[in-house]
Tab-separated table of C-alpha atoms and ligand atoms in Angstrom:
chain	number	residue	atom	x	y	z
A	1	MET	CA	6.851	-17.234	-2.277
A	2	GLN	CA	6.358	-16.199	1.387
A	3	THR	CA	2.660	-15.305	2.305
A	4	LEU	CA	0.478	-13.452	4.922
A	5	LYS	CA	-2.183	-15.857	6.030
A	6	PHE	CA	-5.406	-14.749	6.985
A	7	SER	CA	-7.842	-16.335	9.482
A	8	ASN	CA	-10.178	-17.694	6.624
A	9	GLY	CA	-7.150	-19.520	5.228
A	10	ASP	CA	-6.496	-17.049	2.272
A	11	GLU	CA	-2.751	-16.045	1.728
A	12	LEU	CA	-1.310	-12.891	0.445
A	13	PRO	CA	1.917	-13.309	-1.424
A	14	ALA	CA	4.423	-11.206	0.174
A	15	ILE	CA	5.763	-9.161	-2.514
A	16	GLY	CA	3.363	-7.295	-4.724
A	17	LEU	CA	3.636	-5.010	-7.689
A	18	GLY	CA	2.945	-1.469	-6.497
A	19	THR	CA	1.319	0.721	-9.289
A	20	TRP	CA	1.283	4.221	-7.655
A	21	LYS	CA	3.037	6.525	-10.266
A	22	SER	CA	2.974	3.843	-12.838
A	23	GLU	CA	2.072	5.983	-16.162
A	24	LYS	CA	-0.698	5.237	-18.474
A	25	GLY	CA	0.781	3.576	-21.568
A	26	GLU	CA	3.160	1.573	-19.211
A	27	VAL	CA	1.305	0.221	-16.263
A	28	GLY	CA	-0.675	-2.488	-18.451
A	29	LYS	CA	2.747	-3.744	-19.775
A	30	ALA	CA	4.030	-3.776	-16.261
A	31	VAL	CA	1.273	-5.911	-15.144
A	32	HIS	CA	1.773	-8.387	-17.954
A	33	LEU	CA	5.466	-8.446	-17.188
A	34	ALA	CA	5.008	-8.856	-13.250
A	35	ILE	CA	2.477	-11.738	-14.094
A	36	GLU	CA	4.858	-13.431	-16.344
A	37	ALA	CA	7.621	-13.072	-13.844
A	38	GLY	CA	5.650	-14.798	-11.327
A	39	TYR	CA	3.935	-12.078	-9.127
A	40	ARG	CA	0.639	-12.832	-7.807
A	41	HIS	CA	-0.191	-9.846	-6.034
A	42	ILE	CA	-1.034	-6.384	-7.603
A	43	ASP	CA	-1.786	-3.311	-5.702
A	44	CYS	CA	-4.022	-0.685	-7.008
A	45	ALA	CA	-5.906	2.251	-6.097
A	46	ALA	CA	-8.560	4.473	-7.549
A	47	THR	CA	-6.644	7.606	-7.241
A	48	TYR	CA	-3.628	6.421	-9.036
A	49	GLY	CA	-5.573	7.027	-12.260
A	50	ASN	CA	-4.524	3.793	-14.139
A	51	GLU	CA	-7.001	0.940	-12.909
A	52	THR	CA	-8.596	1.007	-16.425
A	53	GLU	CA	-5.432	0.170	-18.181
A	54	ILE	CA	-4.669	-2.493	-15.486
A	55	GLY	CA	-8.224	-3.959	-15.836
A	56	GLU	CA	-7.609	-4.372	-19.485
A	57	ALA	CA	-4.312	-6.285	-18.701
A	58	PHE	CA	-6.153	-8.433	-16.398
A	59	SER	CA	-8.849	-9.138	-18.942
A	60	GLU	CA	-6.157	-10.204	-21.391
A	61	ILE	CA	-4.224	-12.105	-19.016
A	62	PHE	CA	-7.530	-14.230	-17.810
A	63	LYS	CA	-8.423	-14.736	-21.471
A	64	LYS	CA	-4.984	-16.109	-22.480
A	65	GLY	CA	-5.344	-18.469	-19.466
A	66	GLU	CA	-1.823	-17.238	-18.153
A	67	VAL	CA	-3.445	-17.293	-14.733
A	68	LYS	CA	-6.833	-17.641	-13.384
A	69	ARG	CA	-8.530	-14.872	-11.069
A	70	GLU	CA	-8.246	-16.881	-8.156
A	71	GLU	CA	-4.514	-17.236	-8.241
A	72	LEU	CA	-4.082	-13.390	-8.063
A	73	TRP	CA	-4.522	-11.339	-4.951
A	74	ILE	CA	-5.737	-7.893	-5.989
A	75	THR	CA	-6.002	-4.914	-3.799
A	76	SER	CA	-7.805	-1.591	-4.394
A	77	LYS	CA	-8.499	1.314	-2.087
A	78	LEU	CA	-11.195	3.921	-1.361
A	79	TRP	CA	-10.323	7.538	-2.215
A	80	ASN	CA	-10.903	10.118	0.246
A	81	ASN	CA	-13.980	11.722	-1.623
A	82	ALA	CA	-16.167	8.583	-1.222
A	83	HIS	CA	-16.073	8.295	2.497
A	84	LYS	CA	-19.675	8.916	2.993
A	85	LYS	CA	-21.955	6.070	3.352
A	86	GLU	CA	-23.960	6.278	0.257
A	87	ASP	CA	-20.732	6.922	-1.891
A	88	VAL	CA	-18.593	3.817	-0.866
A	89	ILE	CA	-20.394	1.133	-2.663
A	90	PRO	CA	-20.473	3.060	-5.804
A	91	ALA	CA	-16.782	3.869	-5.615
A	92	LEU	CA	-16.089	0.355	-5.076
A	93	GLU	CA	-18.264	-0.760	-8.100
A	94	GLN	CA	-16.296	1.720	-10.304
A	95	SER	CA	-13.000	0.199	-9.202
A	96	LEU	CA	-14.496	-3.099	-9.921
A	97	ASN	CA	-15.664	-2.041	-13.092
A	98	ASP	CA	-12.384	-0.315	-14.181
A	99	LEU	CA	-10.377	-3.523	-13.301
A	100	GLN	CA	-12.700	-5.571	-15.025
A	101	LEU	CA	-13.280	-7.776	-11.694
A	102	ASP	CA	-16.080	-9.306	-9.906
A	103	TYR	CA	-14.723	-8.998	-6.646
A	104	LEU	CA	-11.467	-7.745	-4.910
A	105	ASP	CA	-9.145	-9.434	-2.607
A	106	LEU	CA	-8.622	-6.607	-0.297
A	107	TYR	CA	-10.177	-3.044	-0.108
A	108	LEU	CA	-8.612	-0.441	2.012
A	109	ILE	CA	-9.635	3.007	3.226
A	110	HIS	CA	-6.831	4.814	1.466
A	111	TRP	CA	-6.262	7.498	4.343
A	112	PRO	CA	-8.088	8.506	7.616
A	113	VAL	CA	-9.084	11.836	5.426
A	114	ALA	CA	-12.095	12.937	3.952
A	115	PHE	CA	-12.802	15.184	1.092
A	116	LYS	CA	-16.202	16.689	0.016
A	117	PRO	CA	-17.890	14.115	-2.683
A	118	GLY	CA	-16.454	15.028	-6.107
A	119	VAL	CA	-13.365	16.668	-4.901
A	120	ALA	CA	-10.519	14.445	-6.488
A	121	SER	CA	-7.766	16.783	-4.833
A	122	PRO	CA	-8.643	19.509	-2.676
A	123	LYS	CA	-7.535	23.247	-3.159
A	124	SER	CA	-8.565	24.893	-0.045
A	125	ASP	CA	-10.424	23.957	3.472
A	126	GLU	CA	-13.841	24.230	1.877
A	127	ASP	CA	-12.960	20.996	0.114
A	128	TYR	CA	-12.569	18.792	3.110
A	129	LEU	CA	-15.010	16.959	5.559
A	130	SER	CA	-13.801	16.675	9.178
A	131	MET	CA	-13.793	13.252	10.851
A	132	GLU	CA	-16.613	14.339	12.990
A	133	GLU	CA	-18.729	14.963	9.809
A	134	VAL	CA	-17.972	11.515	8.303
A	135	PRO	CA	-16.607	9.379	11.088
A	136	ILE	CA	-14.339	6.476	9.948
A	137	ILE	CA	-16.928	3.766	11.416
A	138	GLU	CA	-19.546	5.109	9.067
A	139	THR	CA	-17.095	4.379	6.125
A	140	TRP	CA	-15.895	1.111	7.681
A	141	ASN	CA	-19.458	-0.270	8.268
A	142	ILE	CA	-20.115	-0.096	4.594
A	143	LEU	CA	-16.835	-2.025	3.872
A	144	VAL	CA	-18.199	-4.628	6.369
A	145	GLU	CA	-21.327	-4.775	4.228
A	146	ALA	CA	-19.412	-4.829	0.891
A	147	LYS	CA	-17.641	-8.011	2.386
A	148	LYS	CA	-20.892	-9.508	3.294
A	149	ARG	CA	-21.912	-9.174	-0.239
A	150	GLY	CA	-18.980	-10.792	-1.736
A	151	LEU	CA	-17.733	-7.748	-3.489
A	152	VAL	CA	-14.256	-7.899	-1.748
A	153	LYS	CA	-12.863	-10.732	0.407
A	154	HIS	CA	-10.882	-8.727	2.966
A	155	ILE	CA	-11.144	-5.202	4.417
A	156	GLY	CA	-8.731	-3.010	6.005
A	157	VAL	CA	-7.037	0.427	6.196
A	158	SER	CA	-4.151	2.381	5.079
A	159	ASN	CA	-1.987	5.235	6.767
A	160	PHE	CA	-3.820	4.388	10.181
A	161	SER	CA	-1.962	5.185	13.214
A	162	ILE	CA	-2.140	3.102	16.507
A	163	PRO	CA	-4.421	5.630	17.951
A	164	LYS	CA	-6.812	5.484	14.822
A	165	LEU	CA	-6.664	1.735	14.747
A	166	LYS	CA	-7.636	1.638	18.551
A	167	ASP	CA	-10.245	3.884	17.959
A	168	LEU	CA	-11.686	1.756	14.993
A	169	LEU	CA	-11.050	-1.450	17.037
A	170	GLY	CA	-13.361	-0.047	19.613
A	171	LYS	CA	-16.318	0.629	17.537
A	172	THR	CA	-16.472	-2.498	15.322
A	173	ASN	CA	-16.575	-6.316	15.929
A	174	GLN	CA	-15.239	-6.595	12.279
A	175	PRO	CA	-11.678	-5.501	12.929
A	176	PRO	CA	-9.525	-4.426	9.683
A	177	GLU	CA	-7.233	-7.296	8.478
A	178	MET	CA	-4.498	-4.924	6.994
A	179	ASP	CA	-2.933	-1.593	7.680
A	180	GLN	CA	-0.881	-0.576	4.705
A	181	VAL	CA	1.628	2.239	5.482
A	182	GLU	CA	4.899	3.623	4.602
A	183	LEU	CA	7.657	1.169	5.830
A	184	HIS	CA	11.362	0.863	5.012
A	185	PRO	CA	14.840	0.836	7.090
A	186	TYR	CA	14.364	4.712	7.817
A	187	LEU	CA	10.764	4.293	8.957
A	188	GLN	CA	10.559	0.753	10.724
A	189	GLN	CA	7.541	1.752	12.863
A	190	ASP	CA	8.291	-1.156	15.420
A	191	ASP	CA	5.433	0.003	17.682
A	192	LEU	CA	2.950	-0.052	14.834
A	193	LEU	CA	4.115	-3.323	13.774
A	194	ASN	CA	3.948	-4.725	17.142
A	195	PHE	CA	0.477	-3.257	17.860
A	196	CYS	CA	-0.747	-4.924	14.625
A	197	LYS	CA	0.811	-8.160	15.608
A	198	ALA	CA	-0.948	-8.188	18.675
A	199	ASN	CA	-4.254	-7.339	17.266
A	200	LYS	CA	-3.915	-9.822	14.097
A	201	ILE	CA	-3.794	-6.926	11.672
A	202	HIS	CA	-1.332	-7.676	8.787
A	203	MET	CA	0.962	-4.906	7.286
A	204	THR	CA	1.801	-4.065	3.942
A	205	GLY	CA	4.761	-1.522	3.397
A	206	TYR	CA	4.337	0.928	0.748
A	207	SER	CA	7.431	3.275	-0.911
A	208	PRO	CA	9.831	0.485	0.028
A	209	LEU	CA	12.459	2.101	-2.213
A	210	GLY	CA	11.897	5.553	-1.118
A	211	SER	CA	9.384	6.489	-4.208
A	212	GLY	CA	12.139	8.577	-5.909
A	213	ASP	CA	9.787	9.056	-8.674
A	214	ARG	CA	7.166	11.194	-6.888
A	215	SER	CA	6.740	14.646	-8.111
A	216	SER	CA	9.005	17.233	-6.743
A	217	SER	CA	6.043	19.126	-4.959
A	218	MET	CA	5.739	15.926	-2.819
A	219	LYS	CA	9.627	15.841	-1.985
A	220	ALA	CA	11.325	17.457	1.057
A	221	GLU	CA	14.791	19.312	0.516
A	222	ASN	CA	17.700	16.849	1.026
A	223	GLU	CA	15.780	13.811	1.499
A	224	PRO	CA	17.981	10.838	2.450
A	225	SER	CA	18.244	7.967	-0.363
A	226	LEU	CA	17.550	4.451	0.732
A	227	LEU	CA	18.902	3.279	-2.520
A	228	GLU	CA	22.211	5.017	-2.002
A	229	ASP	CA	22.401	4.300	1.699
A	230	GLU	CA	25.963	3.068	2.427
A	231	LEU	CA	25.141	0.277	4.717
A	232	ILE	CA	22.468	-1.012	2.466
A	233	ASN	CA	24.846	-1.077	-0.329
A	234	GLN	CA	27.624	-2.892	1.468
A	235	ILE	CA	25.002	-5.666	2.483
A	236	ALA	CA	23.797	-5.962	-1.350
A	237	LYS	CA	27.356	-6.208	-2.443
A	238	LYS	CA	28.312	-8.788	0.070
A	239	HIS	CA	25.407	-10.838	-1.035
A	240	ASP	CA	25.885	-10.110	-4.907
A	241	ALA	CA	22.364	-8.454	-4.837
A	242	SER	CA	21.177	-5.028	-5.553
A	243	PRO	CA	20.319	-2.514	-2.683
A	244	ALA	CA	16.534	-2.758	-3.832
A	245	GLN	CA	16.532	-6.572	-3.347
A	246	VAL	CA	17.993	-5.851	0.412
A	247	LEU	CA	15.348	-3.090	1.006
A	248	ILE	CA	12.499	-5.664	-0.241
A	249	LYS	CA	13.756	-8.582	1.488
A	250	TRP	CA	13.913	-6.771	4.829
A	251	HIS	CA	10.044	-6.592	4.881
A	252	LEU	CA	9.753	-10.341	4.518
A	253	SER	CA	12.246	-10.821	7.555
A	254	ARG	CA	9.514	-8.755	9.599
A	255	GLY	CA	6.450	-10.662	8.467
A	256	THR	CA	4.838	-7.760	6.316
A	257	ALA	CA	4.014	-7.662	2.719
A	258	VAL	CA	5.662	-5.092	0.457
A	259	ILE	CA	4.730	-3.459	-2.848
A	260	PRO	CA	7.651	-1.878	-4.808
A	261	LYS	CA	6.651	-0.163	-7.807
A	262	SER	CA	8.420	-0.591	-11.222
A	263	THR	CA	7.500	-0.550	-14.977
A	264	ASN	CA	10.961	-1.446	-15.960
A	265	PRO	CA	10.966	-5.133	-17.146
A	266	LYS	CA	14.447	-6.043	-15.531
A	267	ARG	CA	13.664	-4.466	-12.254
A	268	ILE	CA	10.255	-5.896	-11.909
A	269	LYS	CA	11.838	-9.201	-12.221
A	270	GLN	CA	14.559	-8.416	-10.081
A	271	ASN	CA	12.265	-7.224	-7.209
A	272	LEU	CA	10.480	-10.278	-7.324
A	273	GLU	CA	13.738	-12.486	-6.959
A	274	SER	CA	14.507	-10.432	-3.452
A	275	ALA	CA	12.509	-13.248	-2.023
A	276	ASN	CA	15.741	-15.575	-2.622
A	277	LEU	CA	18.185	-13.536	-0.866
A	278	ASP	CA	19.346	-14.607	2.644
A	279	LEU	CA	19.691	-11.773	4.933
A	280	THR	CA	21.750	-12.735	7.963
A	281	GLU	CA	20.993	-11.852	11.493
A	282	GLU	CA	23.951	-9.510	11.487
A	283	ASP	CA	22.551	-7.698	8.424
A	284	LEU	CA	19.130	-7.458	9.967
A	285	SER	CA	20.329	-5.993	13.281
A	286	LYS	CA	22.728	-3.491	11.348
A	287	ILE	CA	19.531	-2.508	9.350
A	288	ALA	CA	17.493	-1.942	12.767
A	289	GLU	CA	19.946	1.116	13.523
A	290	LEU	CA	18.978	2.731	10.372
A	291	ASP	CA	15.655	3.744	11.864
A	292	ARG	CA	15.102	7.557	11.795
A	293	HIS	CA	11.405	8.094	11.728
A	294	PHE	CA	11.752	9.631	8.270
A	295	ARG	CA	8.504	9.800	6.224
A	296	TYR	CA	8.899	10.189	2.355
A	297	ILE	CA	5.083	10.608	2.447
A	298	ASN	CA	4.622	13.062	5.288
A	299	GLY	CA	0.787	13.666	4.687
A	300	LYS	CA	1.436	17.425	4.533
A	301	PHE	CA	-0.432	17.697	1.316
A	302	PHE	CA	-3.630	17.168	3.372
A	303	VAL	CA	-2.993	20.185	5.729
A	304	THR	CA	-4.681	23.452	4.859
A	305	GLU	CA	-5.315	26.067	7.453
A	306	GLY	CA	-8.043	25.245	9.973
A	307	ASN	CA	-8.580	21.816	8.890
A	308	SER	CA	-8.076	18.936	11.300
A	309	TYR	CA	-5.444	17.009	9.444
A	310	GLU	CA	-2.461	18.501	10.870
A	311	ASN	CA	-1.008	15.500	12.547
A	312	ILE	CA	-2.344	12.827	10.297
A	313	PHE	CA	0.107	10.196	11.694
A	314	ASP	CA	-0.267	11.075	15.579
A	315	ASP	CA	3.324	11.394	15.813
B	1	A2P	P1	11.184	1.918	-12.124
B	1	A2P	O1	9.548	2.357	-12.282
B	1	A2P	O2	11.653	2.953	-13.659
B	1	A2P	O3	11.770	0.864	-12.030
B	1	A2P	P2	8.746	2.810	-4.494
B	1	A2P	O4	8.437	1.477	-4.742
B	1	A2P	O5	9.425	3.007	-3.180
B	1	A2P	O6	7.735	3.829	-4.750
B	1	A2P	O7	10.001	3.157	-5.479
B	1	A2P	C1	9.624	3.315	-7.115
B	1	A2P	C2	10.886	3.686	-7.586
B	1	A2P	O8	11.946	3.048	-7.449
B	1	A2P	C3	10.521	4.022	-9.147
B	1	A2P	O9	11.395	5.316	-9.581
B	1	A2P	C4	11.015	2.879	-9.608
B	1	A2P	O10	11.569	3.068	-11.247
B	1	A2P	C5	12.417	2.624	-8.751
B	1	A2P	N1	12.803	1.237	-8.748
B	1	A2P	C6	11.901	0.299	-8.797
B	1	A2P	N2	12.821	-1.151	-8.582
B	1	A2P	C7	13.791	-0.660	-8.553
B	1	A2P	C8	15.254	-1.303	-8.583
B	1	A2P	N3	15.230	-2.659	-8.483
B	1	A2P	N4	16.221	-0.791	-8.449
B	1	A2P	C9	16.386	0.767	-8.592
B	1	A2P	N5	15.204	1.376	-8.584
B	1	A2P	C10	14.099	0.784	-8.626
């Protein structure tokens, strides 16, 4: 498996199992199946509401000796309601406790958005804190502290634009090592990718298959379908592969990690096997033309009248 290398020598397997939207009662099985199939990278987050079940799966897997803890790369993310400096370590400890782990390989600030403590899902302006009230650097400095304490091996961010990365880089001598963002052929984000490469920040692509299992409230009307895209299907057919495999392998060709979500045994395996697909230069240059700056996750759910999250992606 292709890996992304970190400055201390650690390596992140490029294809990981996504767990956003993986239901309770299913996610534990999915983790077992993924690890049996050969996945060594599992992407989690407190807000997905399923870390306890994933933790039970890890505990069983380690007990059986299927893999050792140090052979897995486990990521989790700080939810928006724990950005205040006194709330960061308790939130991290909760994830560690739920996941039944002593450390995480990677911990990310999930969004450049802050809610008031205790608010899981905001209902009105009142539920938010502005970035002036809780500057990202306040939260970041505690992630740096968590790394020093050995609670996490690497730290990074998610959903950060170039201006937000620049701002953070200007305020810390401990730069983020990862920016996890939405990436796929309809949202290629070449400028962000080039900025990250130049600043030695790795990237992970989420929603690589278009996250068709999102709730309808998160969907725009007439969304384009990546899995049904004509070109992607043509390329898949030519290689005797599935459209999902073409979409997943595309990330590896750009040097980013990717976290397709599945709870289906066949698709979990199929997604990992994308690594074996050989996309040609011609395939890649045709896919490059599909870019249309389309976001499936547009961040509009954070916009309430009067809050400062109108243009969260700065684009
Ligand atoms: P399922 O979990 O039933 O496999 P994303 O990773 O972009 O969030 O997309 C997840 C969605 O894509 C889920 O609905 C998931 O369904 C589906 N999916 C995952 N792998 C494949 C695949 N290989 N082919 C088609 N759909 C897939």
